[in-house]
Coordinates of C-alpha atoms and ligand atoms in Angstrom, one line a residue:
X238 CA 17.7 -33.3 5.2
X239 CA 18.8 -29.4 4.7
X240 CA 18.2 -30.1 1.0
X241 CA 15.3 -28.2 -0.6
X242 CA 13.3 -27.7 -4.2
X243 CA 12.9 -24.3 -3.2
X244 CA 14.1 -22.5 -0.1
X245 CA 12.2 -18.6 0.2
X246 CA 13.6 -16.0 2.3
X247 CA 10.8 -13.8 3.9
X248 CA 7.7 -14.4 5.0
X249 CA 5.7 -11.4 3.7
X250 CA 3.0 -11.9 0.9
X251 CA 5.5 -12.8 -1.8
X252 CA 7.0 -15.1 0.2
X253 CA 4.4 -17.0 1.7
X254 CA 2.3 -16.8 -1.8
X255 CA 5.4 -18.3 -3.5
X256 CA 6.2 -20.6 -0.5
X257 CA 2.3 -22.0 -0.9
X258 CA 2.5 -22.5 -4.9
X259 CA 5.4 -24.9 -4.7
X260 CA 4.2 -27.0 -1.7
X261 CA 0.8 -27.1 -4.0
X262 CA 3.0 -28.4 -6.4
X263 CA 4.4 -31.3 -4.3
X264 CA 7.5 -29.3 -3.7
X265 CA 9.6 -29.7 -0.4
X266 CA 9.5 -25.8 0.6
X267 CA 11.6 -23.8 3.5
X268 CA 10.8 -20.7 4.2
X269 CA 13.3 -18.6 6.5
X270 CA 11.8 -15.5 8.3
X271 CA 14.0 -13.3 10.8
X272 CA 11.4 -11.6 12.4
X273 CA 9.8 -12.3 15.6
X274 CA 6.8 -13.7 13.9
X275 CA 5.9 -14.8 10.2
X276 CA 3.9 -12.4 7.8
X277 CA 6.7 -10.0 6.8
X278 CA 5.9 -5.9 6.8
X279 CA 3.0 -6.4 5.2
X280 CA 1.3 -8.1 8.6
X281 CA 3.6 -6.7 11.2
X282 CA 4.2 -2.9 10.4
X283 CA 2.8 -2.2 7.3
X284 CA -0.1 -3.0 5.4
X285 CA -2.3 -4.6 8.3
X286 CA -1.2 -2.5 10.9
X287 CA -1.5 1.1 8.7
X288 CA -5.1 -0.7 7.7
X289 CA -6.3 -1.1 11.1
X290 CA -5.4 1.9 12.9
X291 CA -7.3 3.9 9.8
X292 CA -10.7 1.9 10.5
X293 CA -10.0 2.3 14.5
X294 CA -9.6 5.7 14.2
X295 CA -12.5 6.0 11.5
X296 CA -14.8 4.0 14.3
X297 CA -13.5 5.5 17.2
X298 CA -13.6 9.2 15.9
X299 CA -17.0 8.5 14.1
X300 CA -15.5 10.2 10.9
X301 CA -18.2 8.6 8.5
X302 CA -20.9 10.1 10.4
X303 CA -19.8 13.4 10.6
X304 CA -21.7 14.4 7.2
X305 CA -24.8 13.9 9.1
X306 CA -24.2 15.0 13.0
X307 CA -21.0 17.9 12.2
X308 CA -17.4 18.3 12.9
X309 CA -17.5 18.3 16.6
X310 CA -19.2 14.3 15.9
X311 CA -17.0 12.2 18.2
X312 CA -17.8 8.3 18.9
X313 CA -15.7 8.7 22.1
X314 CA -14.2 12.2 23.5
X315 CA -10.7 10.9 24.6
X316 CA -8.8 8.9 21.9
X317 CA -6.2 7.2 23.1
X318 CA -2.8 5.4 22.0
X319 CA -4.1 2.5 23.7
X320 CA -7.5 2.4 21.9
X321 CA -5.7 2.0 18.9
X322 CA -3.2 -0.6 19.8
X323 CA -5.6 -2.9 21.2
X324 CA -7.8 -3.7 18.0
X325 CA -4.4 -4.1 16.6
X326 CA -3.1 -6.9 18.5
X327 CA -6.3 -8.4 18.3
X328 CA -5.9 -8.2 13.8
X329 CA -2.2 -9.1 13.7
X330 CA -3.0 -12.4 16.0
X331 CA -5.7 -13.3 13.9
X332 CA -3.4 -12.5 10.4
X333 CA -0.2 -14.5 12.0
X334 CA -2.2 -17.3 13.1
X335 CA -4.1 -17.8 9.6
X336 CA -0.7 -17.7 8.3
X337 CA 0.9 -20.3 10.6
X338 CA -1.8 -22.8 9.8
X339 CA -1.2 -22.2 5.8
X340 CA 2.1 -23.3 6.0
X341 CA 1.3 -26.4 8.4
X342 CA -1.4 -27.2 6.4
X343 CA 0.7 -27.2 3.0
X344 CA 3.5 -28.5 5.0
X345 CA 5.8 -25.9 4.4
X346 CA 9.0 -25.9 6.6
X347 CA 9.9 -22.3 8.3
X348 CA 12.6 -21.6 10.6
X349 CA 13.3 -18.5 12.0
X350 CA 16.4 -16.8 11.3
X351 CA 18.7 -14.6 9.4
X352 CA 19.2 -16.5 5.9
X353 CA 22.6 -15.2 3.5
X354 CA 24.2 -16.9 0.6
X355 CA 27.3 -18.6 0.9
X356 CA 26.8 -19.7 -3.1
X357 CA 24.1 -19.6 -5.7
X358 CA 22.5 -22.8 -4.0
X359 CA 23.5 -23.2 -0.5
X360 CA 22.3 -20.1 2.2
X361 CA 23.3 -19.8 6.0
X362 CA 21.0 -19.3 8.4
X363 CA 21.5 -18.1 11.9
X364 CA 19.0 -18.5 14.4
X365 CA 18.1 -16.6 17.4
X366 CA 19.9 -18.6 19.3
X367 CA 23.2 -18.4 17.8
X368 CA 22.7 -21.7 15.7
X369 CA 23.9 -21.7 12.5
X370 CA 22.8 -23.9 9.8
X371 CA 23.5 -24.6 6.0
X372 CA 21.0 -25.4 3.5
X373 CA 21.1 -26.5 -0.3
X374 CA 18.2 -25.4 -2.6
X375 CA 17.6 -26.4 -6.5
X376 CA 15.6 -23.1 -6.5
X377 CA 15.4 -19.8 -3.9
X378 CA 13.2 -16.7 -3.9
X379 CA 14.0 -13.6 -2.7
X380 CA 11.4 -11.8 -1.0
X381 CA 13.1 -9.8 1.5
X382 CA 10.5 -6.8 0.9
X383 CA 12.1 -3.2 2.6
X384 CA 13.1 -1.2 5.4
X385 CA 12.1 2.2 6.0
X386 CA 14.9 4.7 4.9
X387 CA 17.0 6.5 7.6
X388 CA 18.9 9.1 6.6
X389 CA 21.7 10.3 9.1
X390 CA 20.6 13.7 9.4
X391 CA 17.1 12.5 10.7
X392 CA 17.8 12.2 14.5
X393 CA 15.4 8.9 15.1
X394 CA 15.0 8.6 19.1
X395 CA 11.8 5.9 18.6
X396 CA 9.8 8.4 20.9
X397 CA 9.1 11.8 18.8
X398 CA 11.2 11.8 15.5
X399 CA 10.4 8.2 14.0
X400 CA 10.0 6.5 10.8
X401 CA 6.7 4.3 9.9
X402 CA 7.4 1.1 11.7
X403 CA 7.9 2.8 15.3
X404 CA 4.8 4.8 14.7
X405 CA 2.7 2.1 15.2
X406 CA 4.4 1.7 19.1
X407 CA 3.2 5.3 20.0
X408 CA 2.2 5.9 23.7
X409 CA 0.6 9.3 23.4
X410 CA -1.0 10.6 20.5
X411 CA 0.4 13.5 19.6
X412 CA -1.4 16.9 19.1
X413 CA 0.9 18.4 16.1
X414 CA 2.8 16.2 13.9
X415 CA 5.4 17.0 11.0
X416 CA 5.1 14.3 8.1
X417 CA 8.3 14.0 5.7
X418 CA 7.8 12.7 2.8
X419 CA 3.7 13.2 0.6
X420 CA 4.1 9.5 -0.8
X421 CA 1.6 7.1 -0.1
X422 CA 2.9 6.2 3.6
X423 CA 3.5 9.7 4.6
X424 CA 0.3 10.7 3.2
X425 CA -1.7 8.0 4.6
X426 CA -0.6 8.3 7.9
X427 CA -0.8 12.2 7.5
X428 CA -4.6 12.1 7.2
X429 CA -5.2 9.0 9.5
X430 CA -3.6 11.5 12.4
X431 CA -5.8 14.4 11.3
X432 CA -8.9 12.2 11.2
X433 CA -7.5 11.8 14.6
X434 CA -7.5 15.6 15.5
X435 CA -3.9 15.9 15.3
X436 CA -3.0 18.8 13.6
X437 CA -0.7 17.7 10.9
X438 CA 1.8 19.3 8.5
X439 CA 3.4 17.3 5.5
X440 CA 6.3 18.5 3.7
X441 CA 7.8 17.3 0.6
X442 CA 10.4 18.8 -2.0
X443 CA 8.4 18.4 -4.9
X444 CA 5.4 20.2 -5.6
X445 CA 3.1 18.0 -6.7
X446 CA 1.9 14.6 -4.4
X447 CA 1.1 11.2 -5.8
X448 CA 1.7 11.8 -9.5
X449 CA 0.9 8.6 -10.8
X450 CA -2.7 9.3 -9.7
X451 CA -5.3 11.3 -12.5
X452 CA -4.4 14.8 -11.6
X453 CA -8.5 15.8 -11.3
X454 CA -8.6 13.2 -8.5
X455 CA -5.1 14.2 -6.8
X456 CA -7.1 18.1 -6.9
X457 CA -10.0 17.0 -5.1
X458 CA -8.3 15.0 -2.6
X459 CA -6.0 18.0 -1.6
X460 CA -9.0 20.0 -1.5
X461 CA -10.2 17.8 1.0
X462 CA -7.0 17.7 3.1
X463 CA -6.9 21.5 2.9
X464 CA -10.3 22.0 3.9
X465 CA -9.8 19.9 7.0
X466 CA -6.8 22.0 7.8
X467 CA -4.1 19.6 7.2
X468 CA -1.2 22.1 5.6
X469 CA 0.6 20.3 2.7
X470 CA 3.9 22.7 2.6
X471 CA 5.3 21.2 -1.0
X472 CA 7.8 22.5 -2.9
X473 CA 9.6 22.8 0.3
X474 CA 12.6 20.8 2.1
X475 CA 13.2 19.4 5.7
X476 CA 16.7 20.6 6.2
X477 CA 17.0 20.1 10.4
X478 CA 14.8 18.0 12.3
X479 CA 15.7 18.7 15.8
X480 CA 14.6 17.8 19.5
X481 CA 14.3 20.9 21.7
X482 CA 15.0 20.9 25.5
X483 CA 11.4 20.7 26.0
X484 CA 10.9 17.6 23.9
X485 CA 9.0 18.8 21.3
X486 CA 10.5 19.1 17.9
X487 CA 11.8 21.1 16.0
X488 CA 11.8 21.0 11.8
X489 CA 13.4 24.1 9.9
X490 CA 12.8 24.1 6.0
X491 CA 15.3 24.8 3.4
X492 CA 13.3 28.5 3.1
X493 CA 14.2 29.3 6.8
X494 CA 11.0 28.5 8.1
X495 CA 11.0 26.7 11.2
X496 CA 7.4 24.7 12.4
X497 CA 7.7 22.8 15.9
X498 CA 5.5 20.1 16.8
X499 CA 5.0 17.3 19.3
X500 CA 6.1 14.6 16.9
X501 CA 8.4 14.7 13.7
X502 CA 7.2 11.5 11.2
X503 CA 10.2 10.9 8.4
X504 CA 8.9 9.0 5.7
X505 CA 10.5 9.8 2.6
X506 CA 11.5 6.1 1.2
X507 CA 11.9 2.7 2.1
X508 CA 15.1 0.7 1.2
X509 CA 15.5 -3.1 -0.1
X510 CA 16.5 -5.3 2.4
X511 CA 19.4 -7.0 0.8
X512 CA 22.1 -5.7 2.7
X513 CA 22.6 -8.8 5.0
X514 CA 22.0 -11.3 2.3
X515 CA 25.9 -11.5 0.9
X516 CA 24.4 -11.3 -2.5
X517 CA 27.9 -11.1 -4.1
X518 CA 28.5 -15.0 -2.8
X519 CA 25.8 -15.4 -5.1
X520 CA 26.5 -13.3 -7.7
X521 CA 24.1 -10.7 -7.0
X522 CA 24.2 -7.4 -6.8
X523 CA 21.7 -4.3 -5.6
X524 CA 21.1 -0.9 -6.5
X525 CA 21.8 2.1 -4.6
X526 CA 18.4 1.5 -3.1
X527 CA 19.1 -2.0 -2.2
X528 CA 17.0 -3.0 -5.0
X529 CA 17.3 -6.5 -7.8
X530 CA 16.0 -6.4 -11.2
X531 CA 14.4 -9.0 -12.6
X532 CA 12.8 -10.7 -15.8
X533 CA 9.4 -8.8 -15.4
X534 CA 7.3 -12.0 -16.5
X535 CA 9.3 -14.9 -14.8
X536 CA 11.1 -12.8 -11.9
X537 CA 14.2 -14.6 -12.5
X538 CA 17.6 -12.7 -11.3
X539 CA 20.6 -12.8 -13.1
X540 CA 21.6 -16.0 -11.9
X541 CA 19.1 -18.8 -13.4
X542 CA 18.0 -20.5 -9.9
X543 CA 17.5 -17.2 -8.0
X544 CA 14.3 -15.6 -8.2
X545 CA 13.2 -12.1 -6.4
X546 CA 9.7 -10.7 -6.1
X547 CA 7.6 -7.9 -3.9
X548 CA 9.0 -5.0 -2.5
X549 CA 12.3 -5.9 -3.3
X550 CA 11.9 -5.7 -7.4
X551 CA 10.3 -2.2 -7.0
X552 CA 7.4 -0.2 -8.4
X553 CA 4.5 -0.6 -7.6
X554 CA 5.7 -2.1 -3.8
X555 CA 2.0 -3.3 -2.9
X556 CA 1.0 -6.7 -0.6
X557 CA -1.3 -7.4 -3.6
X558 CA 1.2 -7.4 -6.3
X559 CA 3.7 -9.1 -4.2
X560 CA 1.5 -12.0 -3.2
X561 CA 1.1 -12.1 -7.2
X562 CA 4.6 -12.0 -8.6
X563 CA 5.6 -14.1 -5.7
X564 CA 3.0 -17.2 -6.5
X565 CA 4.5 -16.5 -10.4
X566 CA 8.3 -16.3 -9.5
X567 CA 7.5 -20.0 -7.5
X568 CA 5.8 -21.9 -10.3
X569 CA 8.6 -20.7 -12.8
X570 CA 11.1 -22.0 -10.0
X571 CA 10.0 -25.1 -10.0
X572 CA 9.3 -25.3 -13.8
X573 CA 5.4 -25.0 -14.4
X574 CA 4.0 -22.3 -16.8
X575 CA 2.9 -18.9 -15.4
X576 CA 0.2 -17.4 -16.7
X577 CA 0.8 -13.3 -17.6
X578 CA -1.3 -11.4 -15.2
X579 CA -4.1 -9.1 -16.9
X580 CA -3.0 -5.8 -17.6
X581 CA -4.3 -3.3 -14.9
X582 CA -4.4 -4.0 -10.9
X583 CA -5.9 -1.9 -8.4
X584 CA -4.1 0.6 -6.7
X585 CA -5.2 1.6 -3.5
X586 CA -4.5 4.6 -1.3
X587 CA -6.2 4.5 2.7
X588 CA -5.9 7.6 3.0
X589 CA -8.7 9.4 4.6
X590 CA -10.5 9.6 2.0
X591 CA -9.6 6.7 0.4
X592 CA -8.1 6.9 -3.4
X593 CA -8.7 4.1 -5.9
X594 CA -7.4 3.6 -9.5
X595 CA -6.8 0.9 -12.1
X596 CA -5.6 1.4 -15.8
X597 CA -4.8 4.8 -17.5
X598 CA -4.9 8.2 -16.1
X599 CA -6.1 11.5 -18.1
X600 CA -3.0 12.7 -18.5
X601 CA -1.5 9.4 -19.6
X602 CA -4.0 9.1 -22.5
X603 CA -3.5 12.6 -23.5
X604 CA 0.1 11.7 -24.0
X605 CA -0.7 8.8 -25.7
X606 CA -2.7 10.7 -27.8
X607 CA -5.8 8.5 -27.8
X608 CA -9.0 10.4 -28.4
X609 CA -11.2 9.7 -25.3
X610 CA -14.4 11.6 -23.2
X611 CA -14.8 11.1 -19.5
X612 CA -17.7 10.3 -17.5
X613 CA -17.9 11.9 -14.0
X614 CA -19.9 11.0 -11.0
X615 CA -20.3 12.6 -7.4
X616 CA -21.0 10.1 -4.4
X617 CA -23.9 12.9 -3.3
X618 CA -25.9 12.3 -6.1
X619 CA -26.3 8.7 -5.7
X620 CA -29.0 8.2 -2.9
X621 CA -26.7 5.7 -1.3
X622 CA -24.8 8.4 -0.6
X623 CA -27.5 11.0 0.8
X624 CA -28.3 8.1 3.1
X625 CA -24.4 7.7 3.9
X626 CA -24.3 11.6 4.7
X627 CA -21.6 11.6 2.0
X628 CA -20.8 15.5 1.0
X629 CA -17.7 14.3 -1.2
X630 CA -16.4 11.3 -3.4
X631 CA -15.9 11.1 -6.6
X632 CA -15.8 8.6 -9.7
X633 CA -14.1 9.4 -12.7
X634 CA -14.0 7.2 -16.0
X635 CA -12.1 7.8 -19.1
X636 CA -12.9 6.0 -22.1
X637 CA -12.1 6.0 -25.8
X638 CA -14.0 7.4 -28.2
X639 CA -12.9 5.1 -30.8
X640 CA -13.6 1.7 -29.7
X641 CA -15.6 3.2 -26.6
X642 CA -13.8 1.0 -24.0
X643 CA -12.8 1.9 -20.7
X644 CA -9.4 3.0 -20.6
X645 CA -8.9 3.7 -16.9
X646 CA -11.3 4.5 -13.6
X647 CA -10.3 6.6 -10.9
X648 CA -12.4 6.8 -7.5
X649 CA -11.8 9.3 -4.1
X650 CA -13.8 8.8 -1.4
X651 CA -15.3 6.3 0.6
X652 CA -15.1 2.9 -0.7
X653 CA -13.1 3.8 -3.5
X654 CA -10.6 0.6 -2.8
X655 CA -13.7 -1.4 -3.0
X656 CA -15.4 0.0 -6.0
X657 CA -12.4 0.2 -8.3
X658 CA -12.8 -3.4 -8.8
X659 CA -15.9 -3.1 -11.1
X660 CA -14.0 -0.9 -13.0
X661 CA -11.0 -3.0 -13.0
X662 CA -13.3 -6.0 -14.5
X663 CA -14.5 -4.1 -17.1
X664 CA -10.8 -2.7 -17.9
X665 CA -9.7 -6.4 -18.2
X666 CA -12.0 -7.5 -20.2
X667 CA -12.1 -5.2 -22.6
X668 CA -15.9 -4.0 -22.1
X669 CA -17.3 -0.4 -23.2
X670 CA -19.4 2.5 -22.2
X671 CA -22.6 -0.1 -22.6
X672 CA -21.2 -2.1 -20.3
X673 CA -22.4 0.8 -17.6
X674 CA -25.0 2.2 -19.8
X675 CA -26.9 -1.2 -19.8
X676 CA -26.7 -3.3 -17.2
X677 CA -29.0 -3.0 -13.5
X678 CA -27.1 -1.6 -10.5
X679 CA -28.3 -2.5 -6.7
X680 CA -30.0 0.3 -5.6
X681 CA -29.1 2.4 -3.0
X682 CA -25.5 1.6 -3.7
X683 CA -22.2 4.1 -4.1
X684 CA -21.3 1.5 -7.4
X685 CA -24.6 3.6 -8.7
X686 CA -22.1 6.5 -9.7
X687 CA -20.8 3.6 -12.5
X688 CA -23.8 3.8 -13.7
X689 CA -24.0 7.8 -13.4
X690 CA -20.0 8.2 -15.0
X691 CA -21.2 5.9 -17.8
X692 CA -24.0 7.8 -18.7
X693 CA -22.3 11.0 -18.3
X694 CA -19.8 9.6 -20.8
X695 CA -22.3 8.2 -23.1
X696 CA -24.1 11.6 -23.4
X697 CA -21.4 13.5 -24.6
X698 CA -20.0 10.5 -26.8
X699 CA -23.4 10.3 -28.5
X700 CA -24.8 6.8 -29.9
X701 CA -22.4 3.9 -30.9
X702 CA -22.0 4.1 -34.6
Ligands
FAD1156 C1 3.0 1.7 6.2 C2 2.8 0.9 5.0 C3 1.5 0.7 4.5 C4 1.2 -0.1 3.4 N1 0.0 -0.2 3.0 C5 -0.3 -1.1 1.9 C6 -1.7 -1.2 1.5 O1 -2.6 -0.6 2.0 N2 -1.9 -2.1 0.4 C7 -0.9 -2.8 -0.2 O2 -1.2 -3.6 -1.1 N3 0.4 -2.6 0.3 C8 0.7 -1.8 1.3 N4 2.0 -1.6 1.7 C9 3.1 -2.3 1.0 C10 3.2 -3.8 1.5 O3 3.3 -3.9 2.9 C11 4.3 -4.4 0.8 O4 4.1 -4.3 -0.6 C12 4.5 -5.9 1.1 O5 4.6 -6.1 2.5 C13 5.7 -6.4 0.4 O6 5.8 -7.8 0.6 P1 7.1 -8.6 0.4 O7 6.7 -10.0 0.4 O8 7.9 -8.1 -0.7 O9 8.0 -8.4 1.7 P2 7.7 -7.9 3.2 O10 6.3 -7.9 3.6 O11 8.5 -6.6 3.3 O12 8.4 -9.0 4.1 C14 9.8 -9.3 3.9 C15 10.2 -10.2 5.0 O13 11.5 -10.7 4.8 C16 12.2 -10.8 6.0 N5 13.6 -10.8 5.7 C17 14.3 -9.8 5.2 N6 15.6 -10.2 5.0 C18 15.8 -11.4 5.6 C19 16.8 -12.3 5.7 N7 18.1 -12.0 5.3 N8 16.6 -13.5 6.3 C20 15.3 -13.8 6.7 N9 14.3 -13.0 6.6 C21 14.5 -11.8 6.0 C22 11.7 -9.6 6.8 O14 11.9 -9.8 8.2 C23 10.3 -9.5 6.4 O15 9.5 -10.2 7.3 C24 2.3 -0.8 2.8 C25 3.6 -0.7 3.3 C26 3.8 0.1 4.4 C27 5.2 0.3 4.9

């Protein structure tokens, strides 16, 4: 009865996207989840969550209409934790439950509980409860995502000083924050609090943020963070985080400077979550960051019937990758052919603004050294964005002068994780400067500012030879 085609630990979207593809495939599928609930990070403390509180705090605060009415614009005067929490509830509900009925409806097995190997094949699972029970598998995948990084020196209490999960159990908003760490989590939640009115500090020791972004978009973001007030102290190290007697906090940099604040947010890294699966039963093992390598195409581990994908492989760490390598890693598993995904995906920042970006960056095809021109477009010169109020956004294309095909697109502002997608056709299939030049956009529309970046780009590239 315990005996399974393919048994998949975690429930988050490379999990349950693998978990589906087999049990598509007429494959009996388990899928073990040691959380409260199914959905993994990406539903409980991550993804959705992060998502949610951005467009509750975007609504509630009335940020988009702010162009038009002013800075002092407010939707409603007093924000509160509460406000927040309750739309969220409502969204992870909804998510778990669409979820649940998947799996019924594909008849996917799931039981709840801790899984770990005891061989290749076999994996122990201990319930809740205390029950323990053994199960065989011909195949299993590994999609046991991450855990937010806690280094000893961060004094955690899960009411001030917290990493990204306990954020999202907040009682107060706070009116000052400290943000360790300028990668996407820190830097999203960094301008989600300011949107908020919190007055928000991020540190990191390096000096530059998000450097696989295009530099020219990472510059006009900051500018926009820095305009707001939000001070971005890079270059510069948390040494002490400490709680002071009046329970505020306390963060002192490796230059001596000291900044207190109501609440301290550490996040600087997440970690692989293999540390409870006995991987060496297995013949597994992690890196230091609790991390397994795999075949990039087929997402096989070392050892032929184990497969790993999402978070857990590494870069780039996104839901929409994960649900990807995860439905690939399960057809592989279970011995049907895989299509290679396209080239370029979409990657999305929700910060406020939002940052957007598919295929090669400026200084990526300088290094390359591919002759190219750029097209540039600002959201205020489309008319949907006059009627929007929109003072900033911008869309940025880069394309090569030889074969005049787009090499990469790059978007801030709002809608950019909506918008890139165009782009991200276009890149995929190969198309060219015409592409934008010719065809008919909807009108009022931000996707206008294609058409404007193409025949930006088009001017200075001259006619097509
Ligand atoms: C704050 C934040 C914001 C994010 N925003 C975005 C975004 O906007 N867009 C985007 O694409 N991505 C975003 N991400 C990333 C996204 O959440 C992850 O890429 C995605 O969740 C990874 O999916 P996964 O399937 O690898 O695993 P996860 O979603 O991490 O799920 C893994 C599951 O495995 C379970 N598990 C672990 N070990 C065991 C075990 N031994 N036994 C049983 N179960 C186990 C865990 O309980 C967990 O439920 C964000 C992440 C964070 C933290």
């Amino acid at each position: 009865m315990n005996q399974y085609d393919l048994v998949v630990v975690g429930s988050g979207p490379a999990g349950r996207r693998g978990a589906i593809q087999a049990a598509k495939l007429g494959k009996k599928v388990l899928v073990v989840e040691q959380g409260k609930r199914v959905g993994g990070v990406s539903v409980h403390t991550g993804t959705i969550p992060s998502k949610t509180l951005r467009e509750t705090a975007l609504n509630l605060t009335g940020w988009r209409e702010r162009g038009f009415y002013g800075r002092a614009y407010r939707v409603k005067q007093e924000i509160s934790a509460d406000d927040l929490r309750r739309r969220l509830l409502i969204t992870l509900d909804h998510e778990v439950e669409v979820l649940e009925h998947q799996f019924a409806r594909n008849r996917v097995h799931n039981v709840r509980g801790k899984a770990s190997f005891l061989d290749p094949q076999r994996l122990e699972i201990i319930k809740d409860d205390g029950e323990r029970i053994e199960v065989t598998a011909t195949s299993i995948l590994l999609a046991v995502g991450t855990k937010p990084f806690r280094p000893d020196y961060i004094p955690f209490d899960h009411k001030a000083i917290l990493d990204s999960d306990e954020l999202l159990e907040i009682t107060d908003l706070p009116r000052s924050m400290v943000v360790i760490g300028a990668g996407v989590i820190g830097i999203e939640y960094a301008t989600i609090f300011s949107a908020l009115d919190t007055a928000v500090t991020v540190i990191d020791p390096k000096s530059t943020m998000l450097d696989f972004i295009d530099k020219e978009i990472v510059e006009d973001f900051t500018y926009q963070l820095r305009d707001r007030n939000m001070k971005l102290m890079l270059g510069q190290k948390a040494d002490k985080v400490e709680k002071l007697p009046d329970g505020k906090c306390s963060v002192t940099l490796d230059n001596g400077r000291v900044i207190n604040c109501e609440m301290v947010l550490f996040a600087a890294g997440r970690m692989g979550a293999t540390d409870t699966l006995n991987l060496a039963a297995a013949g597994l093992e992690a890196d230091s960051r609790g991390r397994l390598s795999v075949n990039p195409e087929t997402f096989q581990t070392t050892v032929p019937n184990i497969y790993a994908a999402g978070d857990v492989v590494g870069f780039p760490s996104l839901a929409s990758t994960s649900m990807e390598q995860g439905r690939i890693a399960a057809r592989v598993a279970v011995g049907v052919i895989a299509k290679e995904p396209p080239k370029y995906f979409p990657y999305g920042i929700y910060a406020v603004p939002e940052i957007s970006t598919c295929g090669l960056t400026e200084e990526e095809v300088k290094e390359r050294g591919i002759p190219y021109e750029c097209g540039i477009a600002r959201f205020r010169e489309t008319s949907r964005g006059h009627i929007m109020g929109l003072d900033s956004g911008l869309l940025k294309m880069i394309f090569s002068l030889k074969t005049r095909r787009l090499l990469g697109v790059h978007i801030v502002g709002e809608g950019a994780t909506e918008l890139v997608h165009i782009g991200q056709a276009v890149l995929n299939l190969k198309g060219t400067v015409e592409y934008f030049v010719e065809n008919t956009f909807n009108y009022p529309t931000l996707a206008e500012a294609y058409k404007i970046a193409g025949l930006d780009a088009s001017n200075r590239m001259g006619e097509p030879k």
